[in-house]
Amino acid sequence: MFAAAAFALLVAMGMALVRALMGPTVYDRILAVNAFGTKTLLMIAVVGYLTERPEFLDIALVYALINFIGTVAVTKFVRFRSLGHPVGDAPEGEI
Amino acid sequence: MSLILDLATWSAIGAGCVFILVGTLGLLRLPDVFSRLHGAGMTDTLGAGLLVAGMLMQTTDWLVAAKLVLILVFLAFTSPMTSHALARAALHAGLQPWTRDKP
Amino acid sequence: MGRTVSLAVVMALLWLALSGHFEPWLLGLGVASAVLVAWIARRLEAVDHEGHPLHLAPRGLGYWPWLAAEIVKANVDVARTILSSPASVDPAVFRVKAGQKDELGLVIHANSITLTPGTVTMDVEPDGWLTVHALTPATRAGVESGEMDRRVSRFVGEA
């Protein structure tokens, strides 16, 4: 049954990739890549069960955190063209 | 007993896959980036939750179970934050939300 | 001080759940790292009622199951909207006033709205006005009924 779940996840990942390629705005692409990352993390966990290696869950946990930080960093960079100090009159920490 | 557990696992994983696929279909079908956020949110909440519940039912080791629950907890905290950051960035960049009377 | 100690205990338990080692030497290292991080967090002044909201845990046992049930209901709603004809998609942007005074309560309220599919908080103003994007009129009515507002207020102890 985990093989079926892996197949469904693969199909969903392909659909997310289509949205990432179609756009039309850059925020659509960021959203699609974020959804792709969530599915990848579920995929890693499912593959861990398929191959009976629960250590894969550690990788899935780390992937969840990287996915979050990456999405927020890319959003901030696209919005402000900078990851460090705020640009213009935007307050610090604004997204 | 194990038959009931297997049936429950099957239904949880099947329902989780359905929610993930429908959420991703929403990512393709809905009209603009703000409404597509709702489709992506489905994958992060009930889709991931049901898949993890199905995996929990096939687990005997409590360490593995703890990690599975931690994945859900992380998703529950990070998913609304990325959604909010994206929506806020898109709104402040000047994107107009699509509405029925003003396409 | 009590919060710092409880933060160290929580982090030591997290270390134990993630590592699964029970040898005395490694256990000692895990406890030492948890204490070190708690001390650094204390020096950063990150251990307050926002950074480590332990006081919310008992009332959370009443709030989180309700939120989980709401999420399941909203998921079924949104799934039906996506699968039905495109005519049923009728997004709207509106503003609601949140009743919470404290920033922690506001953040919990805004995150709860975003976590339920069908509604996304687009903007939060410090005086409590939330700008919300709703996918359908039904989800909009759910936010405007104010039930979540009441429950979050009770959760953070402001009602």
CSV table of C-alpha atoms in Angstrom, one decimal:
chain,number,residue,atom,x,y,z
A,1,MET,CA,0.0,0.0,0.0
A,2,PHE,CA,3.0,2.3,0.5
A,3,ALA,CA,3.8,1.8,-3.2
A,4,ALA,CA,0.4,3.1,-4.1
A,5,ALA,CA,1.0,6.1,-1.8
A,6,ALA,CA,4.4,6.7,-3.5
A,7,PHE,CA,2.8,6.6,-6.9
A,8,ALA,CA,0.0,9.1,-5.9
A,9,LEU,CA,2.7,11.4,-4.5
A,10,LEU,CA,4.7,11.2,-7.7
A,11,VAL,CA,1.6,12.2,-9.7
A,12,ALA,CA,1.0,15.1,-7.4
A,13,MET,CA,4.6,16.2,-7.6
A,14,GLY,CA,4.3,16.2,-11.4
A,15,MET,CA,1.2,18.4,-11.2
A,16,ALA,CA,3.0,20.8,-8.8
A,17,LEU,CA,5.9,21.0,-11.3
A,18,VAL,CA,3.4,22.0,-14.1
A,19,ARG,CA,2.2,24.9,-12.0
A,20,ALA,CA,5.8,25.9,-11.2
A,21,LEU,CA,6.6,26.0,-14.9
A,22,MET,CA,3.3,27.8,-15.9
A,23,GLY,CA,3.6,30.6,-13.4
A,24,PRO,CA,2.2,33.2,-14.3
A,25,THR,CA,3.5,35.3,-11.3
A,26,VAL,CA,6.6,34.5,-9.4
A,27,TYR,CA,4.5,33.9,-6.2
A,28,ASP,CA,2.7,31.1,-8.1
A,29,ARG,CA,6.1,29.5,-8.7
A,30,ILE,CA,7.2,29.9,-5.1
A,31,LEU,CA,3.9,28.3,-3.9
A,32,ALA,CA,4.3,25.4,-6.3
A,33,VAL,CA,7.8,24.7,-5.2
A,34,ASN,CA,6.7,24.9,-1.6
A,35,ALA,CA,3.9,22.4,-2.2
A,36,PHE,CA,6.5,20.2,-4.2
A,37,GLY,CA,8.7,20.3,-1.1
A,38,THR,CA,5.9,19.2,1.2
A,39,LYS,CA,5.2,16.2,-1.1
A,40,THR,CA,8.9,15.4,-1.3
A,41,LEU,CA,9.1,15.2,2.5
A,42,LEU,CA,6.1,12.9,2.6
A,43,MET,CA,7.7,10.9,-0.2
A,44,ILE,CA,10.9,10.5,1.8
A,45,ALA,CA,8.9,9.1,4.8
A,46,VAL,CA,6.9,6.7,2.5
A,47,VAL,CA,10.1,5.5,0.9
A,48,GLY,CA,11.5,4.9,4.4
A,49,TYR,CA,8.5,2.5,5.0
A,50,LEU,CA,8.8,0.9,1.6
A,51,THR,CA,12.4,-0.1,2.1
A,52,GLU,CA,11.9,-0.7,5.9
A,53,ARG,CA,14.5,1.8,6.9
A,54,PRO,CA,12.9,4.2,9.5
A,55,GLU,CA,16.1,6.3,9.6
A,56,PHE,CA,14.6,8.1,6.5
A,57,LEU,CA,12.3,9.9,8.9
A,58,ASP,CA,15.2,11.9,10.2
A,59,ILE,CA,15.9,13.1,6.7
A,60,ALA,CA,12.2,13.9,6.3
A,61,LEU,CA,12.2,16.0,9.5
A,62,VAL,CA,15.3,18.0,8.3
A,63,TYR,CA,13.6,18.4,4.9
A,64,ALA,CA,10.5,19.9,6.6
A,65,LEU,CA,12.6,22.6,8.2
A,66,ILE,CA,14.7,23.3,5.1
A,67,ASN,CA,11.6,23.6,3.0
A,68,PHE,CA,10.1,26.2,5.4
A,69,ILE,CA,13.3,28.3,5.7
A,70,GLY,CA,13.9,28.1,2.0
A,71,THR,CA,10.4,29.3,1.1
A,72,VAL,CA,10.4,32.2,3.5
A,73,ALA,CA,14.0,33.2,2.4
A,74,VAL,CA,13.0,33.1,-1.3
A,75,THR,CA,9.8,35.0,-0.6
A,76,LYS,CA,11.7,37.7,1.3
A,77,PHE,CA,14.4,37.9,-1.4
A,78,VAL,CA,11.9,38.2,-4.2
A,79,ARG,CA,10.0,40.9,-2.3
A,80,PHE,CA,12.9,43.0,-1.1
A,81,ARG,CA,15.9,41.9,-3.3
A,82,SER,CA,17.8,41.5,-0.1
A,83,LEU,CA,18.0,39.0,2.8
A,84,GLY,CA,19.9,41.2,5.2
A,85,HIS,CA,18.8,44.7,6.3
A,86,PRO,CA,15.4,46.1,5.2
A,87,VAL,CA,15.3,48.0,2.0
A,88,GLY,CA,13.6,51.4,1.8
A,89,ASP,CA,11.2,52.3,4.5
A,90,ALA,CA,10.1,48.7,5.2
A,91,PRO,CA,10.4,47.8,8.9
A,92,GLU,CA,12.8,45.0,9.8
A,93,GLY,CA,11.3,41.5,9.6
A,94,GLU,CA,8.5,42.5,7.3
A,95,ILE,CA,7.5,40.1,4.5
B,1,MET,CA,-6.7,-7.8,14.7
B,2,SER,CA,-4.0,-7.2,12.2
B,3,LEU,CA,-6.5,-7.4,9.4
B,4,ILE,CA,-8.5,-4.5,11.0
B,5,LEU,CA,-5.3,-2.6,11.4
B,6,ASP,CA,-4.4,-3.2,7.8
B,7,LEU,CA,-7.8,-2.1,6.7
B,8,ALA,CA,-7.6,1.1,8.7
B,9,THR,CA,-4.1,1.8,7.3
B,10,TRP,CA,-5.4,1.3,3.8
B,11,SER,CA,-8.3,3.7,4.3
B,12,ALA,CA,-6.2,6.3,6.0
B,13,ILE,CA,-3.5,6.3,3.3
B,14,GLY,CA,-6.0,6.1,0.5
B,15,ALA,CA,-7.9,9.1,1.8
B,16,GLY,CA,-4.7,11.0,2.4
B,17,CYS,CA,-3.7,10.4,-1.2
B,18,VAL,CA,-7.1,11.6,-2.4
B,19,PHE,CA,-6.7,14.8,-0.4
B,20,ILE,CA,-3.2,15.4,-1.7
B,21,LEU,CA,-4.2,14.8,-5.3
B,22,VAL,CA,-7.3,17.1,-5.0
B,23,GLY,CA,-5.3,19.8,-3.3
B,24,THR,CA,-2.7,19.7,-6.1
B,25,LEU,CA,-5.5,19.7,-8.6
B,26,GLY,CA,-6.7,22.9,-6.9
B,27,LEU,CA,-3.2,24.3,-7.4
B,28,LEU,CA,-3.8,23.8,-11.2
B,29,ARG,CA,-7.5,24.8,-11.5
B,30,LEU,CA,-8.0,27.7,-9.2
B,31,PRO,CA,-7.9,31.2,-10.8
B,32,ASP,CA,-5.1,33.1,-8.9
B,33,VAL,CA,-2.3,32.8,-6.4
B,34,PHE,CA,-4.4,33.7,-3.4
B,35,SER,CA,-7.0,31.0,-4.1
B,36,ARG,CA,-4.3,28.5,-5.0
B,37,LEU,CA,-2.9,28.9,-1.4
B,38,HIS,CA,-6.1,27.1,-0.2
B,39,GLY,CA,-5.3,24.1,-2.4
B,40,ALA,CA,-1.7,23.9,-1.2
B,41,GLY,CA,-3.0,24.2,2.4
B,42,MET,CA,-5.1,21.0,2.0
B,43,THR,CA,-1.9,19.0,1.2
B,44,ASP,CA,-0.2,20.4,4.3
B,45,THR,CA,-3.0,19.6,6.7
B,46,LEU,CA,-5.3,16.7,6.1
B,47,GLY,CA,-3.3,15.1,3.3
B,48,ALA,CA,-0.1,14.9,5.4
B,49,GLY,CA,-2.1,14.1,8.5
B,50,LEU,CA,-3.8,11.1,7.1
B,51,LEU,CA,-0.7,9.7,5.5
B,52,VAL,CA,1.2,10.0,8.8
B,53,ALA,CA,-1.7,8.4,10.6
B,54,GLY,CA,-1.5,5.5,8.2
B,55,MET,CA,2.2,5.1,8.8
B,56,LEU,CA,1.7,5.4,12.6
B,57,MET,CA,-0.6,2.4,12.5
B,58,GLN,CA,2.2,0.2,10.9
B,59,THR,CA,4.7,1.3,13.6
B,60,THR,CA,5.6,-0.6,16.8
B,61,ASP,CA,8.7,1.4,17.7
B,62,TRP,CA,7.8,4.5,19.9
B,63,LEU,CA,10.9,6.4,18.6
B,64,VAL,CA,9.6,6.1,15.0
B,65,ALA,CA,6.2,7.1,16.2
B,66,ALA,CA,7.6,10.2,18.0
B,67,LYS,CA,9.4,11.3,14.8
B,68,LEU,CA,6.2,10.9,12.7
B,69,VAL,CA,4.2,13.0,15.2
B,70,LEU,CA,7.0,15.6,15.2
B,71,ILE,CA,6.8,15.9,11.4
B,72,LEU,CA,3.1,16.7,11.8
B,73,VAL,CA,3.8,19.3,14.5
B,74,PHE,CA,6.5,21.0,12.4
B,75,LEU,CA,4.1,21.1,9.4
B,76,ALA,CA,1.3,22.5,11.6
B,77,PHE,CA,3.6,25.4,12.6
B,78,THR,CA,5.4,26.1,9.4
B,79,SER,CA,2.5,25.7,6.8
B,80,PRO,CA,0.4,28.7,8.0
B,81,MET,CA,3.6,30.8,8.2
B,82,THR,CA,4.7,30.2,4.7
B,83,SER,CA,1.1,30.7,3.4
B,84,HIS,CA,0.8,34.0,5.3
B,85,ALA,CA,4.3,35.2,4.2
B,86,LEU,CA,3.4,34.4,0.5
B,87,ALA,CA,0.0,36.1,0.7
B,88,ARG,CA,1.3,39.1,2.4
B,89,ALA,CA,4.3,39.5,0.0
B,90,ALA,CA,2.0,39.1,-3.0
B,91,LEU,CA,-0.6,41.6,-1.6
B,92,HIS,CA,2.1,44.2,-0.9
B,93,ALA,CA,3.7,43.6,-4.3
B,94,GLY,CA,0.4,45.0,-5.7
B,95,LEU,CA,-1.3,41.8,-6.9
B,96,GLN,CA,-5.1,42.2,-7.0
B,97,PRO,CA,-7.0,39.2,-5.7
B,98,TRP,CA,-9.3,37.6,-8.4
B,99,THR,CA,-13.0,38.1,-7.7
B,100,ARG,CA,-16.0,37.0,-9.6
B,101,ASP,CA,-17.3,40.5,-10.5
B,102,LYS,CA,-13.8,41.9,-11.3
B,103,PRO,CA,-11.9,39.2,-13.3
C,1,MET,CA,13.8,31.1,35.9
C,2,GLY,CA,11.0,28.5,35.9
C,3,ARG,CA,10.5,29.0,32.2
C,4,THR,CA,14.2,28.4,31.5
C,5,VAL,CA,14.2,25.2,33.5
C,6,SER,CA,11.0,23.9,31.7
C,7,LEU,CA,12.6,24.9,28.3
C,8,ALA,CA,15.7,22.8,29.2
C,9,VAL,CA,13.5,19.9,30.2
C,10,VAL,CA,11.4,20.1,27.0
C,11,MET,CA,14.5,20.2,24.9
C,12,ALA,CA,16.1,17.3,26.7
C,13,LEU,CA,13.0,15.2,26.0
C,14,LEU,CA,13.0,16.3,22.4
C,15,TRP,CA,16.7,15.2,22.2
C,16,LEU,CA,15.8,11.9,23.7
C,17,ALA,CA,12.9,11.3,21.2
C,18,LEU,CA,15.1,12.2,18.2
C,19,SER,CA,18.2,10.2,19.2
C,20,GLY,CA,17.0,7.1,21.0
C,21,HIS,CA,20.3,6.6,22.9
C,22,PHE,CA,20.2,5.7,26.5
C,23,GLU,CA,24.0,5.2,27.4
C,24,PRO,CA,24.9,7.4,30.4
C,25,TRP,CA,27.7,9.2,28.4
C,26,LEU,CA,25.5,10.2,25.5
C,27,LEU,CA,22.5,11.0,27.9
C,28,GLY,CA,24.9,13.4,29.7
C,29,LEU,CA,25.9,15.1,26.5
C,30,GLY,CA,22.3,15.5,25.5
C,31,VAL,CA,21.3,17.1,28.8
C,32,ALA,CA,24.4,19.3,28.6
C,33,SER,CA,23.4,20.6,25.1
C,34,ALA,CA,19.8,21.2,26.2
C,35,VAL,CA,21.0,23.2,29.2
C,36,LEU,CA,23.5,25.2,27.1
C,37,VAL,CA,20.7,26.1,24.5
C,38,ALA,CA,18.3,27.1,27.4
C,39,TRP,CA,21.0,29.3,28.8
C,40,ILE,CA,21.7,31.0,25.5
C,41,ALA,CA,18.0,31.5,24.9
C,42,ARG,CA,17.8,33.1,28.3
C,43,ARG,CA,20.6,35.4,27.5
C,44,LEU,CA,18.9,36.3,24.2
C,45,GLU,CA,15.8,37.1,26.3
C,46,ALA,CA,13.8,34.8,24.1
C,47,VAL,CA,12.3,32.8,27.0
C,48,ASP,CA,9.2,34.7,27.8
C,49,HIS,CA,5.4,34.1,27.5
C,50,GLU,CA,5.8,34.3,23.7
C,51,GLY,CA,9.0,32.3,23.3
C,52,HIS,CA,8.0,29.4,25.5
C,53,PRO,CA,4.3,29.6,26.1
C,54,LEU,CA,4.0,26.7,28.5
C,55,HIS,CA,1.2,28.2,30.4
C,56,LEU,CA,-1.1,27.6,27.4
C,57,ALA,CA,-0.6,23.9,27.3
C,58,PRO,CA,-3.5,22.8,29.7
C,59,ARG,CA,-6.1,25.0,27.9
C,60,GLY,CA,-4.6,23.9,24.6
C,61,LEU,CA,-5.9,20.4,25.2
C,62,GLY,CA,-9.4,21.9,24.8
C,63,TYR,CA,-8.6,24.1,21.8
C,64,TRP,CA,-6.4,21.9,19.5
C,65,PRO,CA,-9.0,19.0,19.1
C,66,TRP,CA,-11.6,21.6,18.2
C,67,LEU,CA,-9.2,23.1,15.7
C,68,ALA,CA,-8.4,19.7,14.2
C,69,ALA,CA,-12.1,19.0,13.7
C,70,GLU,CA,-12.5,22.4,12.0
C,71,ILE,CA,-9.6,21.6,9.7
C,72,VAL,CA,-11.1,18.3,8.7
C,73,LYS,CA,-14.5,19.9,7.9
C,74,ALA,CA,-12.8,22.8,6.0
C,75,ASN,CA,-10.7,20.2,4.0
C,76,VAL,CA,-13.8,18.4,2.9
C,77,ASP,CA,-15.5,21.7,1.9
C,78,VAL,CA,-12.5,22.9,-0.1
C,79,ALA,CA,-12.1,19.5,-1.8
C,80,ARG,CA,-15.8,19.7,-2.9
C,81,THR,CA,-15.3,23.3,-4.2
C,82,ILE,CA,-12.2,22.3,-6.2
C,83,LEU,CA,-13.9,19.2,-7.7
C,84,SER,CA,-17.2,20.9,-8.6
C,85,SER,CA,-17.6,23.3,-11.5
C,86,PRO,CA,-15.5,26.5,-11.6
C,87,ALA,CA,-18.6,28.6,-11.0
C,88,SER,CA,-18.7,27.7,-7.3
C,89,VAL,CA,-15.3,29.4,-6.7
C,90,ASP,CA,-16.2,32.9,-5.5
C,91,PRO,CA,-13.2,34.4,-3.6
C,92,ALA,CA,-13.6,37.4,-1.4
C,93,VAL,CA,-11.3,39.7,0.7
C,94,PHE,CA,-12.7,41.1,3.9
C,95,ARG,CA,-11.6,42.5,7.2
C,96,VAL,CA,-12.6,41.2,10.7
C,97,LYS,CA,-11.7,42.5,14.1
C,98,ALA,CA,-10.0,40.0,16.4
C,99,GLY,CA,-10.8,40.3,20.0
C,100,GLN,CA,-7.3,39.5,21.4
C,101,LYS,CA,-5.3,42.3,23.0
C,102,ASP,CA,-2.0,40.4,23.3
C,103,GLU,CA,0.2,39.8,20.2
C,104,LEU,CA,0.5,36.1,21.1
C,105,GLY,CA,-3.3,35.8,20.9
C,106,LEU,CA,-3.4,37.6,17.6
C,107,VAL,CA,-0.7,35.4,16.1
C,108,ILE,CA,-2.5,32.2,17.3
C,109,HIS,CA,-5.8,33.5,15.8
C,110,ALA,CA,-4.2,34.5,12.5
C,111,ASN,CA,-2.4,31.2,12.2
C,112,SER,CA,-5.5,29.2,13.1
C,113,ILE,CA,-7.4,31.0,10.3
C,114,THR,CA,-4.6,30.3,7.8
C,115,LEU,CA,-4.3,26.6,8.9
C,116,THR,CA,-7.9,25.9,8.1
C,117,PRO,CA,-8.1,25.5,4.3
C,118,GLY,CA,-10.5,27.9,2.6
C,119,THR,CA,-9.3,31.0,4.5
C,120,VAL,CA,-5.9,32.7,4.6
C,121,THR,CA,-4.9,35.7,6.7
C,122,MET,CA,-3.3,38.2,4.3
C,123,ASP,CA,-2.4,40.9,6.8
C,124,VAL,CA,-2.5,41.5,10.5
C,125,GLU,CA,-2.6,45.0,12.0
C,126,PRO,CA,-1.4,45.7,15.5
C,127,ASP,CA,-4.8,47.0,16.6
C,128,GLY,CA,-6.4,43.6,15.8
C,129,TRP,CA,-7.8,44.0,12.3
C,130,LEU,CA,-7.2,40.9,10.1
C,131,THR,CA,-7.4,41.0,6.3
C,132,VAL,CA,-8.7,37.5,5.3
C,133,HIS,CA,-9.0,35.9,1.9
C,134,ALA,CA,-11.8,33.3,1.7
C,135,LEU,CA,-12.4,30.9,-1.2
C,136,THR,CA,-16.2,30.6,-0.9
C,137,PRO,CA,-19.0,32.5,0.8
C,138,ALA,CA,-19.4,29.6,3.2
C,139,THR,CA,-15.9,29.8,4.5
C,140,ARG,CA,-16.2,33.6,4.8
C,141,ALA,CA,-19.3,33.1,6.9
C,142,GLY,CA,-17.4,30.7,9.1
C,143,VAL,CA,-14.8,33.4,9.9
C,144,GLU,CA,-17.3,36.2,10.3
C,145,SER,CA,-19.4,34.1,12.8
C,146,GLY,CA,-16.6,34.8,15.3
C,147,GLU,CA,-16.6,31.4,16.9
C,148,MET,CA,-12.8,31.0,16.4
C,149,ASP,CA,-12.3,34.4,17.9
C,150,ARG,CA,-14.2,33.4,21.1
C,151,ARG,CA,-12.3,30.1,21.4
C,152,VAL,CA,-8.9,31.7,20.9
C,153,SER,CA,-9.7,34.3,23.5
C,154,ARG,CA,-10.6,31.6,25.9
C,155,PHE,CA,-7.4,29.7,24.9
C,156,VAL,CA,-5.1,32.6,25.7
C,157,GLY,CA,-7.1,33.5,28.8
C,158,GLU,CA,-8.6,36.8,27.7
C,159,ALA,CA,-12.2,35.9,28.0
